[in-house]
JSON list of C-alpha atoms in Angstrom, two decimals:
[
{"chain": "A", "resi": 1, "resn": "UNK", "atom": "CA", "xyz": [31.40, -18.60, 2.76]},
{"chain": "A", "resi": 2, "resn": "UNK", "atom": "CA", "xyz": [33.97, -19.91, 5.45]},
{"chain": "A", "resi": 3, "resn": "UNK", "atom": "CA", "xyz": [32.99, -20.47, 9.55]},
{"chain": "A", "resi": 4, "resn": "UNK", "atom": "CA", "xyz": [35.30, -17.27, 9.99]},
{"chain": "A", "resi": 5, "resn": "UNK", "atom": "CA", "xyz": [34.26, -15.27, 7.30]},
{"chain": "A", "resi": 6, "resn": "UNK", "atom": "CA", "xyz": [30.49, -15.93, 8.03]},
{"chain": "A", "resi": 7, "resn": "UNK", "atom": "CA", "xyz": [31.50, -14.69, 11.96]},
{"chain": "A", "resi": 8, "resn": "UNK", "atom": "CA", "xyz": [33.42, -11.41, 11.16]},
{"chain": "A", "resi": 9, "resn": "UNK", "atom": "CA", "xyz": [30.24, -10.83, 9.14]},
{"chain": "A", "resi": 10, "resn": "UNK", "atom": "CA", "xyz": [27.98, -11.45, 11.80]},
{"chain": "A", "resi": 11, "resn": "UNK", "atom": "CA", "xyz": [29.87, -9.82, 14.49]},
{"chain": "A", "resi": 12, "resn": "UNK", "atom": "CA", "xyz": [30.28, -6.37, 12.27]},
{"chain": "A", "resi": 13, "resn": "UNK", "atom": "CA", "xyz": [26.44, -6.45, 11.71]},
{"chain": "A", "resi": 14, "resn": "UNK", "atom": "CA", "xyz": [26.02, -6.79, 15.01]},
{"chain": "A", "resi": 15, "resn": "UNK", "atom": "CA", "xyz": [28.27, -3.87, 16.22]},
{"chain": "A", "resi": 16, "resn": "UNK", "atom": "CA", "xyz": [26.69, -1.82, 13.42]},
{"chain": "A", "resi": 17, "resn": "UNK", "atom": "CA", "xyz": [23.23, -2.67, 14.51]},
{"chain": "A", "resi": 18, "resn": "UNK", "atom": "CA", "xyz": [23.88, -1.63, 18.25]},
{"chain": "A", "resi": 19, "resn": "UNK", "atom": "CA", "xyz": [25.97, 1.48, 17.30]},
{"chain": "A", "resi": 20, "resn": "UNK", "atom": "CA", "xyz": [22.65, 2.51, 15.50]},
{"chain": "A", "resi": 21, "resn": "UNK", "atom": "CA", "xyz": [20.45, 1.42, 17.78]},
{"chain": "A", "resi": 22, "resn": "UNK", "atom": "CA", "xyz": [22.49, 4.28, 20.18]},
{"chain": "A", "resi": 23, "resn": "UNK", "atom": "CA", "xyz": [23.53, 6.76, 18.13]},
{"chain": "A", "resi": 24, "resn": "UNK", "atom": "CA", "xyz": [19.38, 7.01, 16.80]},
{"chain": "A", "resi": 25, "resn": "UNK", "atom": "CA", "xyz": [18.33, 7.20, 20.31]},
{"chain": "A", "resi": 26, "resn": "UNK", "atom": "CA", "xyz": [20.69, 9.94, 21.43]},
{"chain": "A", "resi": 27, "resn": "UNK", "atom": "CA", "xyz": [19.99, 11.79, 18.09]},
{"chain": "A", "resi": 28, "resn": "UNK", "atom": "CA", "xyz": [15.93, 11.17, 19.28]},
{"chain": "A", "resi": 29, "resn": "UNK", "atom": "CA", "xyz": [16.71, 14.45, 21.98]},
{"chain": "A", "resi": 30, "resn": "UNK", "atom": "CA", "xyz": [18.58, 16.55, 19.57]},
{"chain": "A", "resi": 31, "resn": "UNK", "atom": "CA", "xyz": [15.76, 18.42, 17.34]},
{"chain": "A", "resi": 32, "resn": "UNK", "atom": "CA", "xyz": [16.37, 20.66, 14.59]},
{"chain": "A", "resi": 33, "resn": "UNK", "atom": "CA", "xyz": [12.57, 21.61, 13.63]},
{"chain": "A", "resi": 34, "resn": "UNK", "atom": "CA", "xyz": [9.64, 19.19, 14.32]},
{"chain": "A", "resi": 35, "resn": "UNK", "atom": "CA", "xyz": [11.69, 16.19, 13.81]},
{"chain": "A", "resi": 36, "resn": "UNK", "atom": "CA", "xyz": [14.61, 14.73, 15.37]},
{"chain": "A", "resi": 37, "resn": "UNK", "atom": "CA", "xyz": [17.99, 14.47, 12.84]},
{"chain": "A", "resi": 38, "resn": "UNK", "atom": "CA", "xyz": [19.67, 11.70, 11.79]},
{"chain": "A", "resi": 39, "resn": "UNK", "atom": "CA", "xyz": [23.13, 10.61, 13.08]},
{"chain": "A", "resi": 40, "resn": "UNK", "atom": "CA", "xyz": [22.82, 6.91, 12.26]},
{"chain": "A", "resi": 41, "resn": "UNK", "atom": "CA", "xyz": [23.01, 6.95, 8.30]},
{"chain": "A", "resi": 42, "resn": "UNK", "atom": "CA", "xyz": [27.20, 6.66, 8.92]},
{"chain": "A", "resi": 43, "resn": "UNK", "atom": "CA", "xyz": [27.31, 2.79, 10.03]},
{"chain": "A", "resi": 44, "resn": "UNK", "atom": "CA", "xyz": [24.58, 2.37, 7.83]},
{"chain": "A", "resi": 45, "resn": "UNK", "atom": "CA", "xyz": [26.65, 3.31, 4.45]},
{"chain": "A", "resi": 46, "resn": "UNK", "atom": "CA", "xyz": [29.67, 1.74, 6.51]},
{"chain": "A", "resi": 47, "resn": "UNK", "atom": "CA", "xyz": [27.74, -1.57, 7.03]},
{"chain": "A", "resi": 48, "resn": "UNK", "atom": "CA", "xyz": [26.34, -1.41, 3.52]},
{"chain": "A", "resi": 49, "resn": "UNK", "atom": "CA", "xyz": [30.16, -0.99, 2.15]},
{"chain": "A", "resi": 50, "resn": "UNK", "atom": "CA", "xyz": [31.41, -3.68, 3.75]},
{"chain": "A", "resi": 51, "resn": "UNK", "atom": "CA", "xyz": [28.66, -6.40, 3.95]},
{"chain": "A", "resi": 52, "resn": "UNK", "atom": "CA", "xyz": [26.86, -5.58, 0.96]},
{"chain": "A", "resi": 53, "resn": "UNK", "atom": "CA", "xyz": [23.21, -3.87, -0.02]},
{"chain": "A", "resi": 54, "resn": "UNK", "atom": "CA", "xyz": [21.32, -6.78, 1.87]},
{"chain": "A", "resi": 55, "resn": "UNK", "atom": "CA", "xyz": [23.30, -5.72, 4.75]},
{"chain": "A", "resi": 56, "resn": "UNK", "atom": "CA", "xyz": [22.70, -2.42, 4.33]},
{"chain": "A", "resi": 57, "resn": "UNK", "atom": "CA", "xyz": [19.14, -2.80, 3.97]},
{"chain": "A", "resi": 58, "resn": "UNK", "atom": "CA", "xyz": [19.05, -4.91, 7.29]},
{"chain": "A", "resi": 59, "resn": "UNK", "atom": "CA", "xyz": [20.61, -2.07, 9.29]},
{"chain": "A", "resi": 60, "resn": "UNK", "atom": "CA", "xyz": [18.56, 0.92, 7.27]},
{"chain": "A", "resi": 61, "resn": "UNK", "atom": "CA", "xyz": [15.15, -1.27, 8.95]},
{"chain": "A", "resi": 62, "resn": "UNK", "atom": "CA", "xyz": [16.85, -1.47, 12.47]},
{"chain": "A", "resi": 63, "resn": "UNK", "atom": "CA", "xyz": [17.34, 2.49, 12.09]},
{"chain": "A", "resi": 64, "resn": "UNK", "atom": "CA", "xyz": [13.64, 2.74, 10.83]},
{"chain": "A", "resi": 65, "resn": "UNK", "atom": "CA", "xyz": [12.47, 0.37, 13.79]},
{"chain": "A", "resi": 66, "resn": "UNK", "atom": "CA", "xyz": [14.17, 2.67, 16.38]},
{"chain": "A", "resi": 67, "resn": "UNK", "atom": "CA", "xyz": [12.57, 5.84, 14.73]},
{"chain": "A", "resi": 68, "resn": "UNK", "atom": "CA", "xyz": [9.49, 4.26, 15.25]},
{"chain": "A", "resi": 69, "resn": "UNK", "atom": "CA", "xyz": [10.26, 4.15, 18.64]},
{"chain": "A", "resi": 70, "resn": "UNK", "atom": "CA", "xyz": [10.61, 7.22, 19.29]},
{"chain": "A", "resi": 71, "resn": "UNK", "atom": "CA", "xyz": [7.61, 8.41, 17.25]},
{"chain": "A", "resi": 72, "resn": "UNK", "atom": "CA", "xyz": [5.55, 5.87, 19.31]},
{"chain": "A", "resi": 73, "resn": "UNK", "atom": "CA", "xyz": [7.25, 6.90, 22.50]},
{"chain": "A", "resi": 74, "resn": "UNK", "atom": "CA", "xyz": [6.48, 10.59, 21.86]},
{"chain": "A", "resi": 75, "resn": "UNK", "atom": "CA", "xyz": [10.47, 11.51, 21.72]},
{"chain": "A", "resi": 76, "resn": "UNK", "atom": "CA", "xyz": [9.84, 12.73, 18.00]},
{"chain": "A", "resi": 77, "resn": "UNK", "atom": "CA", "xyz": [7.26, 15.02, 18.25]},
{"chain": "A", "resi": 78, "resn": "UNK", "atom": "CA", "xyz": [6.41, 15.33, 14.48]},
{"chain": "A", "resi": 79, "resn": "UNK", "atom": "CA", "xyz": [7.02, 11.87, 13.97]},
{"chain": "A", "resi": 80, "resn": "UNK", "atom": "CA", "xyz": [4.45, 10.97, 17.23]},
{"chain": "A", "resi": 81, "resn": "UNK", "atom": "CA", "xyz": [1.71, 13.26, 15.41]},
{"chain": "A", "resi": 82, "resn": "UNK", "atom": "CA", "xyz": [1.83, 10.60, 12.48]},
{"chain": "A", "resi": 83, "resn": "UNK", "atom": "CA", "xyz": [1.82, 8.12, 14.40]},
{"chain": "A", "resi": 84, "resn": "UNK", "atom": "CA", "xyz": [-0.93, 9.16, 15.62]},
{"chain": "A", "resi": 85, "resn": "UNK", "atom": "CA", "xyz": [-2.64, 9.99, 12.88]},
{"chain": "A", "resi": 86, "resn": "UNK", "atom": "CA", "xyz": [-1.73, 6.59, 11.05]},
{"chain": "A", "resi": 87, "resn": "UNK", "atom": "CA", "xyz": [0.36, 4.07, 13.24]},
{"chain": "A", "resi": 88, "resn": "UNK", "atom": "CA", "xyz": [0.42, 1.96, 10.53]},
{"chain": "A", "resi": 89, "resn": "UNK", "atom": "CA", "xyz": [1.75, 3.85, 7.23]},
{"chain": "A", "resi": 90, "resn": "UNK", "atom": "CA", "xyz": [3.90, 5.56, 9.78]},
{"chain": "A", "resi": 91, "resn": "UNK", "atom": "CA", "xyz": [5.45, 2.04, 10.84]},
{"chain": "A", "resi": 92, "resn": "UNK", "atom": "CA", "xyz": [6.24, 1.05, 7.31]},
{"chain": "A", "resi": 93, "resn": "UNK", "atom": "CA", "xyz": [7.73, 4.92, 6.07]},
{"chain": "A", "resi": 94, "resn": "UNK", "atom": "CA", "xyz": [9.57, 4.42, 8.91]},
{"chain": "A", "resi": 95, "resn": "UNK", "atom": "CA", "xyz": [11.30, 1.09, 8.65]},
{"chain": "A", "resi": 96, "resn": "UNK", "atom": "CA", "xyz": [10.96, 2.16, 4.31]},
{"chain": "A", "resi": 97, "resn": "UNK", "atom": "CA", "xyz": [12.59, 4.98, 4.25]},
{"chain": "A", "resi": 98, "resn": "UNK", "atom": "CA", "xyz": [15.73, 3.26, 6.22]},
{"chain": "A", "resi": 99, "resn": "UNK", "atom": "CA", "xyz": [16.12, 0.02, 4.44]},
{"chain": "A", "resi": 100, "resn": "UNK", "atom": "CA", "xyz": [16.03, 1.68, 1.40]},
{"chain": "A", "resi": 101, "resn": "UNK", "atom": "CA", "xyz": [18.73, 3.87, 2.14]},
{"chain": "A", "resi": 102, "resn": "UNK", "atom": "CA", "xyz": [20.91, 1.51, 3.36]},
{"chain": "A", "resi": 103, "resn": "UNK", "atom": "CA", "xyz": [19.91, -0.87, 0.13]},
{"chain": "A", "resi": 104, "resn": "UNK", "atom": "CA", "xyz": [20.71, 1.97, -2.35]},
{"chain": "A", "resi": 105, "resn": "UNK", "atom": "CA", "xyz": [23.84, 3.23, -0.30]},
{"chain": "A", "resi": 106, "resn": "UNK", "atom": "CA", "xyz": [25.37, -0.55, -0.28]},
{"chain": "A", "resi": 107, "resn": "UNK", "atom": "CA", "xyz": [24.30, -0.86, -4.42]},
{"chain": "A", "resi": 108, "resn": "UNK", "atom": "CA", "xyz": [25.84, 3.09, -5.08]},
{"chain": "A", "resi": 109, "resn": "UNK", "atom": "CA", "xyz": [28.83, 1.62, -3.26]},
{"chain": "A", "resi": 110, "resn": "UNK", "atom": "CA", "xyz": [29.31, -1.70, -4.80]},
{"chain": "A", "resi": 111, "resn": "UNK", "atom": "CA", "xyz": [28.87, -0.08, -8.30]},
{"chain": "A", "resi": 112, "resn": "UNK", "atom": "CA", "xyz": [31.50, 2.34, -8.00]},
{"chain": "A", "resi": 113, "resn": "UNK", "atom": "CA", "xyz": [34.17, 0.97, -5.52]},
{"chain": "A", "resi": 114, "resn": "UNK", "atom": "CA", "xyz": [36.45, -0.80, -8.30]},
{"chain": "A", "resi": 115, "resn": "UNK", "atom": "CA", "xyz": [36.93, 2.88, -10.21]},
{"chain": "A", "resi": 116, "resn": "UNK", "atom": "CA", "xyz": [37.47, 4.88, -6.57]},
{"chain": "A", "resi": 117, "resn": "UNK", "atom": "CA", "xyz": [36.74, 4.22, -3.28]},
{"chain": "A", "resi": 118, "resn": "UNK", "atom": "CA", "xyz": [36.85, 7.54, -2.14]},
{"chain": "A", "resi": 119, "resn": "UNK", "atom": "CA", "xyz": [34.14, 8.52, -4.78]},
{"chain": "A", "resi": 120, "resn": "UNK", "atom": "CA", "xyz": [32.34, 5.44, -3.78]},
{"chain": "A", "resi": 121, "resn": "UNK", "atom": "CA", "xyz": [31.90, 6.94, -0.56]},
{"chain": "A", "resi": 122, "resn": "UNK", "atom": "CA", "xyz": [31.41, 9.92, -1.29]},
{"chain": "A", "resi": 123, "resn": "UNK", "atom": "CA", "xyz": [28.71, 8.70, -3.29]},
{"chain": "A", "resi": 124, "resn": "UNK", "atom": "CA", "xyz": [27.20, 6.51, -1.21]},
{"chain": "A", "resi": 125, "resn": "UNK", "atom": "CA", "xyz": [27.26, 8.78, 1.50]},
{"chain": "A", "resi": 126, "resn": "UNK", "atom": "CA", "xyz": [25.37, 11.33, -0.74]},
{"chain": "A", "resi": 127, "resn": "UNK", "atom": "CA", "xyz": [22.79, 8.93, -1.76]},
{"chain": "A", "resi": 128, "resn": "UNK", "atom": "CA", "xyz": [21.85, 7.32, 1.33]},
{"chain": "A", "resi": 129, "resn": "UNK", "atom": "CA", "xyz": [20.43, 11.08, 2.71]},
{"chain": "A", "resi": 130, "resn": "UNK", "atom": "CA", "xyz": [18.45, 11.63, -0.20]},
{"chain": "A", "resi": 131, "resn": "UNK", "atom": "CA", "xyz": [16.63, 8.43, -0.04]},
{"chain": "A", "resi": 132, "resn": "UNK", "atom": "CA", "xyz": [16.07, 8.31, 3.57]},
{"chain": "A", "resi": 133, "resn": "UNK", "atom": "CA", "xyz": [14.68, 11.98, 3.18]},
{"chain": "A", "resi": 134, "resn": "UNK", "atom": "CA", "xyz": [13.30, 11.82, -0.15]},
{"chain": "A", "resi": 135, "resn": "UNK", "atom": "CA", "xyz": [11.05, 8.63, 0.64]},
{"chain": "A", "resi": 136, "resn": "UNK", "atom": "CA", "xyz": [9.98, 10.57, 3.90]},
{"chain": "A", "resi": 137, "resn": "UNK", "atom": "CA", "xyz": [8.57, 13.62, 2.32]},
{"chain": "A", "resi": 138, "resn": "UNK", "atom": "CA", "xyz": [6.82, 11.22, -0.71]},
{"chain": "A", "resi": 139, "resn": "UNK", "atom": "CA", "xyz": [5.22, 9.77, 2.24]},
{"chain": "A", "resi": 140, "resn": "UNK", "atom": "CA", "xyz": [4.23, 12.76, 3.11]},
{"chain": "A", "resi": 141, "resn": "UNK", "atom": "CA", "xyz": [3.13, 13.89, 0.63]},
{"chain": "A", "resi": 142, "resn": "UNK", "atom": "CA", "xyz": [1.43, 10.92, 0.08]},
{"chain": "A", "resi": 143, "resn": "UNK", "atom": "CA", "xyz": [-0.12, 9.17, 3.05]},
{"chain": "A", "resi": 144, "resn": "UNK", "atom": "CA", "xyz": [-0.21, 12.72, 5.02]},
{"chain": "A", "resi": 145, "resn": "UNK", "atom": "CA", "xyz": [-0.79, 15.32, 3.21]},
{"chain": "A", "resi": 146, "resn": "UNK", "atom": "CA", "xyz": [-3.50, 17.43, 5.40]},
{"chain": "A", "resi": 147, "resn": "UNK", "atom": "CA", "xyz": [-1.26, 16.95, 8.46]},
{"chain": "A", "resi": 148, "resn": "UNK", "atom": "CA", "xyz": [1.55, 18.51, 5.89]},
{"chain": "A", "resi": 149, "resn": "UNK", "atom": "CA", "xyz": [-0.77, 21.58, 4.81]},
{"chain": "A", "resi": 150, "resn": "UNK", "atom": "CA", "xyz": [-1.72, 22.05, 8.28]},
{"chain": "A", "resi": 151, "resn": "UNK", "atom": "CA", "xyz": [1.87, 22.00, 9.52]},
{"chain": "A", "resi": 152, "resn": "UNK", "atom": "CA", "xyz": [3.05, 24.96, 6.00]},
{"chain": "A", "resi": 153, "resn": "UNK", "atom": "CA", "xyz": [0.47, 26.87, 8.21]},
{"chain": "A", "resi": 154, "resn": "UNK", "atom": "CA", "xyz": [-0.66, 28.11, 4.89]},
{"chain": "A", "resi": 155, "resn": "UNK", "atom": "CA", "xyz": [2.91, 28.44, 3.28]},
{"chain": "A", "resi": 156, "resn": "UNK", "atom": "CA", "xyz": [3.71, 27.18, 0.27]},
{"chain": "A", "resi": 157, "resn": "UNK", "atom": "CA", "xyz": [4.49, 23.15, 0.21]},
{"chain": "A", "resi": 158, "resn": "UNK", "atom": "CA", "xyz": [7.40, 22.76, -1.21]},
{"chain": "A", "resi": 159, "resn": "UNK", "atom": "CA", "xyz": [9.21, 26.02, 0.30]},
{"chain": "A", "resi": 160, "resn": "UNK", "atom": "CA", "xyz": [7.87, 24.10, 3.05]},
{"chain": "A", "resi": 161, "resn": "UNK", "atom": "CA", "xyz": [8.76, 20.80, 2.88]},
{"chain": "A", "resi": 162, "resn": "UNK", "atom": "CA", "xyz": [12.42, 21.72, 1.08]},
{"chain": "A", "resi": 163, "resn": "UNK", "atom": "CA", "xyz": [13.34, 24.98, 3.69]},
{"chain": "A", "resi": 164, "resn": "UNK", "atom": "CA", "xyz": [11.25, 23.98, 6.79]},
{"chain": "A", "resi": 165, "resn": "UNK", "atom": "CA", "xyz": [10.52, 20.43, 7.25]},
{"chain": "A", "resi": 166, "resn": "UNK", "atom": "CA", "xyz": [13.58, 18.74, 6.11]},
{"chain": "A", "resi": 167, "resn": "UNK", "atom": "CA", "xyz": [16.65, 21.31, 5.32]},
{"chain": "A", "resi": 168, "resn": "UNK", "atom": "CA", "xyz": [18.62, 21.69, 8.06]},
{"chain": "A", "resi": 169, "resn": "UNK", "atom": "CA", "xyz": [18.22, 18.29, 9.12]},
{"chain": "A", "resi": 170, "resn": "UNK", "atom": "CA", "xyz": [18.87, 17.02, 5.62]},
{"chain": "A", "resi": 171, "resn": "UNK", "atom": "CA", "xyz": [21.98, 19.17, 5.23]},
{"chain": "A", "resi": 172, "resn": "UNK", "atom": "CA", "xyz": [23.24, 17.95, 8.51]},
{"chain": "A", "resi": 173, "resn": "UNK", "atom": "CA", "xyz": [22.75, 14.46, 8.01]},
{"chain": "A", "resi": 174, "resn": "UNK", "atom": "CA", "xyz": [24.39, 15.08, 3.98]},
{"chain": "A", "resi": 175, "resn": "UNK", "atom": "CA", "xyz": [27.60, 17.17, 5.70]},
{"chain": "A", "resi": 176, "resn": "UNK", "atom": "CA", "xyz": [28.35, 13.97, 8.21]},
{"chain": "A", "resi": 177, "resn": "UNK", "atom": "CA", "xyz": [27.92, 11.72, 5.61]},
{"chain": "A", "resi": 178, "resn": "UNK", "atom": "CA", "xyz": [30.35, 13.79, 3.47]},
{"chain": "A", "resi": 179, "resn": "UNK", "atom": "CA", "xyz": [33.19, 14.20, 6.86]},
{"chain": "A", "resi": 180, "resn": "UNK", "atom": "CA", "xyz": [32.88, 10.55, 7.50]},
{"chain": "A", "resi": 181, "resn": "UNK", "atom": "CA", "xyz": [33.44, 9.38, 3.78]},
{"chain": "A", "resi": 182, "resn": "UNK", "atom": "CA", "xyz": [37.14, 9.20, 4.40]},
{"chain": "A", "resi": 183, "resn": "UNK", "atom": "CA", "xyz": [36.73, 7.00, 7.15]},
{"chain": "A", "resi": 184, "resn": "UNK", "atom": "CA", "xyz": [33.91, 4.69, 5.46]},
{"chain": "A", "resi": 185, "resn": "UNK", "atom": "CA", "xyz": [37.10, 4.03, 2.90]},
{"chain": "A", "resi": 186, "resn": "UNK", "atom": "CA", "xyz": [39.70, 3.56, 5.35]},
{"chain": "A", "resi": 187, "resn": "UNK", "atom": "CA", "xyz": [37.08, 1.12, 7.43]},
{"chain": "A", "resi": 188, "resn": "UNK", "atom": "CA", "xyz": [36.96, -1.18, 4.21]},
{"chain": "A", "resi": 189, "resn": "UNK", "atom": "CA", "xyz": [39.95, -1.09, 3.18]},
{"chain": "A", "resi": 190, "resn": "UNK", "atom": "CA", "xyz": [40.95, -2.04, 6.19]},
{"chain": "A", "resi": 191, "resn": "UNK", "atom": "CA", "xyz": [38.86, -5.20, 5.68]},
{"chain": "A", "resi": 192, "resn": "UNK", "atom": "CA", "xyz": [39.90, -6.22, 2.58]},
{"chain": "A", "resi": 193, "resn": "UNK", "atom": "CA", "xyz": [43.85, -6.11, 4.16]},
{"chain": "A", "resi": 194, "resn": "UNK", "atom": "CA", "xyz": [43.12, -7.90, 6.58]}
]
């Protein structure tokens, strides 16, 4: 890799990492539920499409470090009661859940970005939800499971988890993914041009 190449790279991680780094904390104060939604998973799959799924891994853990934060810092209040609980299984969900995300996103993307790039990020912005949320509630499940029964309040689980606990931050975090998709191809393309 060339001296310029290797500092475009660095630079764009770098802007992705700090647009993360704000756009987690401001979404720390907006709370849908127990816990706080999503709004960095964008620059993620953006980061992931452009710099590959090592990339995208690196800036899924810096989104899982700054939820940790915030669970530690008591701005997620469901997040602070597993913290709580378990600092250290909620540490590594945390900083998990993220880098797997962005890992998977930045594969999804790479797989299918020859045949379309528009499906690629369509795609990518699809999967990179499902694992951030879907490694959450198996840890949840999981590693927590009487803080989960407690929290159903008697209810069924999986209503729970599915209706409750995750789906109107899930669906959130799925329809930005889906309105920014357009602009995750136009941001690479724009790459590759130039």
């Amino acid at each position: 890799m060339r001296a310029n190449e290797k500092t475009r790279r660095l630079t764009g991680l770098a802007l992705m990492t700090a647009i993360i780094v704000v756009l987690q904390v401001v979404a720390s104060f907006v709370k849908f539920g127990p816990f706080s939604i999503t709004l960095a998973l964008a620059p993620i799959i953006i980061g992931a499409a452009l710099y590959g799924a090592g990339a995208g891994a690196w800036l899924g853990a810096v989104f899982g470090v700054v939820v940790l934060i915030a669970c530690i810092a008591g701005w997620d209040y469901g997040g602070n009661v597993l913290f709580t609980a378990n600092p250290l299984l909620t540490a590594a969900l945390c900083i998990v859940k993220g880098a797997a995300a962005g890992f998977v996103s930045g594969l999804v993307f790479r797989c299918l970005s020859r045949r379309s790039p528009l499906g690629a990020a369509i795609t990518a912005g699809i999967v990179c939800p499902v694992v951030n949320t879907g490694i959450f509630c198996a840890g949840l499940a999981l590693f927590f499971y009487d803080t989960l029964v407690a929290w159903a309040g008697g209810s069924d689980l999986i209503y729970y988890i599915i209706f409750v606990l995750t789906g109107v931050n899930f669906l959130l975090e799925l329809a930005i993914n889906l309105v920014l998709s357009t602009v995750i191809v136009r941001v690479v393309g724009a790459r590759k041009r130039s």
